[in-house]
């Protein structure tokens, strides 16, 4: 699922998936995933295991964006 969120973030960044569609269709699930402690631990474990601090960076960007957008509404 995290890889799918990464892909959704990339589609948005490339202009293929507009912010309004992204928000209306995915924001709740993305935000819940982003705030989930088990998911945070998994991301940190995978980054340590593979020595790559950028793993799931697009997902994190998306989670931060949805969280800040939700807070503004």
PDB file of N, CA and C in Angstrom, residues 1-14 17-35 40 43 47 54-71:
ATOM      1  N   UNK A   1       0.825  -1.198   0.000  1.00  0.00           N
ATOM      2  CA  UNK A   1       0.000   0.000   0.000  1.00  0.00           C
ATOM      3  C   UNK A   1       0.868   1.260   0.000  1.00  0.00           C
ATOM      4  N   UNK A   2       1.971   1.238   0.717  1.00  0.00           N
ATOM      5  CA  UNK A   2       2.842   2.416   0.751  1.00  0.00           C
ATOM      6  C   UNK A   2       3.398   2.733  -0.625  1.00  0.00           C
ATOM      7  N   UNK A   3       3.700   1.712  -1.385  1.00  0.00           N
ATOM      8  CA  UNK A   3       4.176   1.940  -2.755  1.00  0.00           C
ATOM      9  C   UNK A   3       3.092   2.580  -3.611  1.00  0.00           C
ATOM     10  N   UNK A   4       1.854   2.206  -3.380  1.00  0.00           N
ATOM     11  CA  UNK A   4       0.750   2.821  -4.117  1.00  0.00           C
ATOM     12  C   UNK A   4       0.587   4.288  -3.731  1.00  0.00           C
ATOM     13  N   UNK A   5       0.728   4.595  -2.454  1.00  0.00           N
ATOM     14  CA  UNK A   5       0.667   6.008  -2.043  1.00  0.00           C
ATOM     15  C   UNK A   5       1.823   6.786  -2.660  1.00  0.00           C
ATOM     16  N   UNK A   6       3.000   6.168  -2.727  1.00  0.00           N
ATOM     17  CA  UNK A   6       4.146   6.804  -3.396  1.00  0.00           C
ATOM     18  C   UNK A   6       3.797   7.127  -4.853  1.00  0.00           C
ATOM     19  N   UNK A   7       3.181   6.185  -5.536  1.00  0.00           N
ATOM     20  CA  UNK A   7       2.808   6.389  -6.943  1.00  0.00           C
ATOM     21  C   UNK A   7       1.757   7.490  -7.083  1.00  0.00           C
ATOM     22  N   UNK A   8       0.796   7.529  -6.194  1.00  0.00           N
ATOM     23  CA  UNK A   8      -0.221   8.581  -6.236  1.00  0.00           C
ATOM     24  C   UNK A   8       0.436   9.951  -6.040  1.00  0.00           C
ATOM     25  N   UNK A   9       1.395  10.027  -5.127  1.00  0.00           N
ATOM     26  CA  UNK A   9       2.121  11.285  -4.917  1.00  0.00           C
ATOM     27  C   UNK A   9       2.859  11.698  -6.182  1.00  0.00           C
ATOM     28  N   UNK A  10       3.502  10.743  -6.843  1.00  0.00           N
ATOM     29  CA  UNK A  10       4.244  11.050  -8.074  1.00  0.00           C
ATOM     30  C   UNK A  10       3.302  11.495  -9.192  1.00  0.00           C
ATOM     31  N   UNK A  11       2.150  10.849  -9.292  1.00  0.00           N
ATOM     32  CA  UNK A  11       1.175  11.263 -10.308  1.00  0.00           C
ATOM     33  C   UNK A  11       0.715  12.693 -10.062  1.00  0.00           C
ATOM     34  N   UNK A  12       0.555  13.052  -8.813  1.00  0.00           N
ATOM     35  CA  UNK A  12       0.182  14.427  -8.484  1.00  0.00           C
ATOM     36  C   UNK A  12       1.316  15.387  -8.818  1.00  0.00           C
ATOM     37  N   UNK A  13       2.525  15.034  -8.445  1.00  0.00           N
ATOM     38  CA  UNK A  13       3.667  15.913  -8.687  1.00  0.00           C
ATOM     39  C   UNK A  13       3.912  16.127 -10.178  1.00  0.00           C
ATOM     40  N   UNK A  14       3.549  15.157 -11.012  1.00  0.00           N
ATOM     41  CA  UNK A  14       3.708  15.277 -12.466  1.00  0.00           C
ATOM     42  C   UNK A  14       2.529  15.999 -13.114  1.00  0.00           C
ATOM     43  N   UNK A  17      -2.570  13.812 -11.662  1.00  0.00           N
ATOM     44  CA  UNK A  17      -3.649  13.691 -10.686  1.00  0.00           C
ATOM     45  C   UNK A  17      -3.769  15.008  -9.932  1.00  0.00           C
ATOM     46  N   UNK A  18      -4.800  15.804 -10.213  1.00  0.00           N
ATOM     47  CA  UNK A  18      -4.931  17.123  -9.582  1.00  0.00           C
ATOM     48  C   UNK A  18      -5.144  17.026  -8.061  1.00  0.00           C
ATOM     49  N   UNK A  19      -4.751  18.079  -7.366  1.00  0.00           N
ATOM     50  CA  UNK A  19      -4.873  18.125  -5.913  1.00  0.00           C
ATOM     51  C   UNK A  19      -6.313  17.902  -5.444  1.00  0.00           C
ATOM     52  N   UNK A  20      -7.286  18.486  -6.122  1.00  0.00           N
ATOM     53  CA  UNK A  20      -8.668  18.339  -5.654  1.00  0.00           C
ATOM     54  C   UNK A  20      -9.149  16.895  -5.735  1.00  0.00           C
ATOM     55  N   UNK A  21      -8.771  16.193  -6.788  1.00  0.00           N
ATOM     56  CA  UNK A  21      -9.142  14.780  -6.921  1.00  0.00           C
ATOM     57  C   UNK A  21      -8.395  13.951  -5.887  1.00  0.00           C
ATOM     58  N   UNK A  22      -7.110  14.205  -5.746  1.00  0.00           N
ATOM     59  CA  UNK A  22      -6.312  13.496  -4.758  1.00  0.00           C
ATOM     60  C   UNK A  22      -6.927  13.658  -3.372  1.00  0.00           C
ATOM     61  N   UNK A  23      -7.260  14.878  -3.020  1.00  0.00           N
ATOM     62  CA  UNK A  23      -7.806  15.136  -1.690  1.00  0.00           C
ATOM     63  C   UNK A  23      -9.160  14.449  -1.498  1.00  0.00           C
ATOM     64  N   UNK A  24     -10.063  14.617  -2.450  1.00  0.00           N
ATOM     65  CA  UNK A  24     -11.410  14.069  -2.275  1.00  0.00           C
ATOM     66  C   UNK A  24     -11.430  12.543  -2.283  1.00  0.00           C
ATOM     67  N   UNK A  25     -10.546  11.915  -3.024  1.00  0.00           N
ATOM     68  CA  UNK A  25     -10.563  10.465  -3.145  1.00  0.00           C
ATOM     69  C   UNK A  25      -9.678   9.722  -2.146  1.00  0.00           C
ATOM     70  N   UNK A  26      -8.587  10.335  -1.710  1.00  0.00           N
ATOM     71  CA  UNK A  26      -7.593   9.582  -0.963  1.00  0.00           C
ATOM     72  C   UNK A  26      -7.170  10.175   0.384  1.00  0.00           C
ATOM     73  N   UNK A  27      -7.516  11.421   0.675  1.00  0.00           N
ATOM     74  CA  UNK A  27      -6.913  12.107   1.822  1.00  0.00           C
ATOM     75  C   UNK A  27      -7.155  11.406   3.155  1.00  0.00           C
ATOM     76  N   UNK A  28      -8.351  10.909   3.390  1.00  0.00           N
ATOM     77  CA  UNK A  28      -8.627  10.266   4.683  1.00  0.00           C
ATOM     78  C   UNK A  28      -7.711   9.068   4.901  1.00  0.00           C
ATOM     79  N   UNK A  29      -7.661   8.174   3.927  1.00  0.00           N
ATOM     80  CA  UNK A  29      -6.839   6.960   4.062  1.00  0.00           C
ATOM     81  C   UNK A  29      -5.353   7.285   4.140  1.00  0.00           C
ATOM     82  N   UNK A  30      -4.919   8.242   3.349  1.00  0.00           N
ATOM     83  CA  UNK A  30      -3.500   8.630   3.383  1.00  0.00           C
ATOM     84  C   UNK A  30      -3.144   9.206   4.743  1.00  0.00           C
ATOM     85  N   UNK A  31      -3.985  10.087   5.246  1.00  0.00           N
ATOM     86  CA  UNK A  31      -3.697  10.714   6.534  1.00  0.00           C
ATOM     87  C   UNK A  31      -3.679   9.682   7.658  1.00  0.00           C
ATOM     88  N   UNK A  32      -4.619   8.751   7.649  1.00  0.00           N
ATOM     89  CA  UNK A  32      -4.648   7.704   8.669  1.00  0.00           C
ATOM     90  C   UNK A  32      -3.397   6.830   8.586  1.00  0.00           C
ATOM     91  N   UNK A  33      -2.985   6.490   7.378  1.00  0.00           N
ATOM     92  CA  UNK A  33      -1.766   5.699   7.194  1.00  0.00           C
ATOM     93  C   UNK A  33      -0.545   6.467   7.677  1.00  0.00           C
ATOM     94  N   UNK A  34      -0.486   7.743   7.338  1.00  0.00           N
ATOM     95  CA  UNK A  34       0.656   8.582   7.694  1.00  0.00           C
ATOM     96  C   UNK A  34       0.814   8.692   9.215  1.00  0.00           C
ATOM     97  N   UNK A  35      -0.286   8.735   9.932  1.00  0.00           N
ATOM     98  CA  UNK A  35      -0.251   8.905  11.386  1.00  0.00           C
ATOM     99  C   UNK A  35      -0.132   7.578  12.143  1.00  0.00           C
ATOM    100  N   UNK A  40       4.810   3.942  10.599  1.00  0.00           N
ATOM    101  CA  UNK A  40       6.017   4.760  10.843  1.00  0.00           C
ATOM    102  C   UNK A  40       7.194   3.842  11.195  1.00  0.00           C
ATOM    103  N   UNK A  43       8.420   1.949   8.083  1.00  0.00           N
ATOM    104  CA  UNK A  43       9.210   2.826   7.207  1.00  0.00           C
ATOM    105  C   UNK A  43      10.615   3.000   7.766  1.00  0.00           C
ATOM    106  N   UNK A  47      14.082   1.721   6.003  1.00  0.00           N
ATOM    107  CA  UNK A  47      15.139   2.689   5.693  1.00  0.00           C
ATOM    108  C   UNK A  47      16.461   2.256   6.304  1.00  0.00           C
ATOM    109  N   UNK A  54      15.458   7.769   1.722  1.00  0.00           N
ATOM    110  CA  UNK A  54      14.411   8.308   0.834  1.00  0.00           C
ATOM    111  C   UNK A  54      13.269   7.324   0.577  1.00  0.00           C
ATOM    112  N   UNK A  55      13.379   6.082   1.101  1.00  0.00           N
ATOM    113  CA  UNK A  55      12.284   5.135   0.913  1.00  0.00           C
ATOM    114  C   UNK A  55      10.979   5.728   1.456  1.00  0.00           C
ATOM    115  N   UNK A  56       9.962   5.707   0.653  1.00  0.00           N
ATOM    116  CA  UNK A  56       8.626   6.200   0.994  1.00  0.00           C
ATOM    117  C   UNK A  56       8.587   7.708   1.272  1.00  0.00           C
ATOM    118  N   UNK A  57       9.546   8.429   0.731  1.00  0.00           N
ATOM    119  CA  UNK A  57       9.573   9.888   0.913  1.00  0.00           C
ATOM    120  C   UNK A  57       8.375  10.554   0.249  1.00  0.00           C
ATOM    121  N   UNK A  58       7.948  10.029  -0.896  1.00  0.00           N
ATOM    122  CA  UNK A  58       6.783  10.616  -1.556  1.00  0.00           C
ATOM    123  C   UNK A  58       5.514  10.382  -0.728  1.00  0.00           C
ATOM    124  N   UNK A  59       5.412   9.222  -0.105  1.00  0.00           N
ATOM    125  CA  UNK A  59       4.293   8.955   0.801  1.00  0.00           C
ATOM    126  C   UNK A  59       4.303   9.953   1.961  1.00  0.00           C
ATOM    127  N   UNK A  60       5.477  10.199   2.537  1.00  0.00           N
ATOM    128  CA  UNK A  60       5.564  11.156   3.643  1.00  0.00           C
ATOM    129  C   UNK A  60       5.165  12.560   3.198  1.00  0.00           C
ATOM    130  N   UNK A  61       5.616  12.958   2.024  1.00  0.00           N
ATOM    131  CA  UNK A  61       5.222  14.263   1.490  1.00  0.00           C
ATOM    132  C   UNK A  61       3.701  14.338   1.367  1.00  0.00           C
ATOM    133  N   UNK A  62       3.113  13.282   0.836  1.00  0.00           N
ATOM    134  CA  UNK A  62       1.671  13.233   0.650  1.00  0.00           C
ATOM    135  C   UNK A  62       0.947  13.259   1.997  1.00  0.00           C
ATOM    136  N   UNK A  63       1.450  12.506   2.968  1.00  0.00           N
ATOM    137  CA  UNK A  63       0.857  12.503   4.305  1.00  0.00           C
ATOM    138  C   UNK A  63       0.923  13.866   4.963  1.00  0.00           C
ATOM    139  N   UNK A  64       2.042  14.550   4.813  1.00  0.00           N
ATOM    140  CA  UNK A  64       2.174  15.900   5.368  1.00  0.00           C
ATOM    141  C   UNK A  64       1.216  16.864   4.676  1.00  0.00           C
ATOM    142  N   UNK A  65       1.113  16.732   3.361  1.00  0.00           N
ATOM    143  CA  UNK A  65       0.209  17.612   2.604  1.00  0.00           C
ATOM    144  C   UNK A  65      -1.245  17.384   3.011  1.00  0.00           C
ATOM    145  N   UNK A  66      -1.673  16.123   3.085  1.00  0.00           N
ATOM    146  CA  UNK A  66      -3.078  15.879   3.454  1.00  0.00           C
ATOM    147  C   UNK A  66      -3.351  16.330   4.872  1.00  0.00           C
ATOM    148  N   UNK A  67      -2.415  16.112   5.786  1.00  0.00           N
ATOM    149  CA  UNK A  67      -2.604  16.534   7.165  1.00  0.00           C
ATOM    150  C   UNK A  67      -2.727  18.054   7.283  1.00  0.00           C
ATOM    151  N   UNK A  68      -1.870  18.770   6.581  1.00  0.00           N
ATOM    152  CA  UNK A  68      -1.928  20.229   6.669  1.00  0.00           C
ATOM    153  C   UNK A  68      -3.165  20.779   5.937  1.00  0.00           C
ATOM    154  N   UNK A  69      -3.562  20.139   4.866  1.00  0.00           N
ATOM    155  CA  UNK A  69      -4.752  20.570   4.127  1.00  0.00           C
ATOM    156  C   UNK A  69      -6.016  20.325   4.947  1.00  0.00           C
ATOM    157  N   UNK A  70      -6.084  19.180   5.600  1.00  0.00           N
ATOM    158  CA  UNK A  70      -7.233  18.865   6.447  1.00  0.00           C
ATOM    159  C   UNK A  70      -7.322  19.849   7.603  1.00  0.00           C
ATOM    160  N   UNK A  71      -6.192  20.195   8.192  1.00  0.00           N
ATOM    161  CA  UNK A  71      -6.153  21.128   9.317  1.00  0.00           C
ATOM    162  C   UNK A  71      -6.664  22.515   8.913  1.00  0.00           C
TER     163      UNK A  71
END
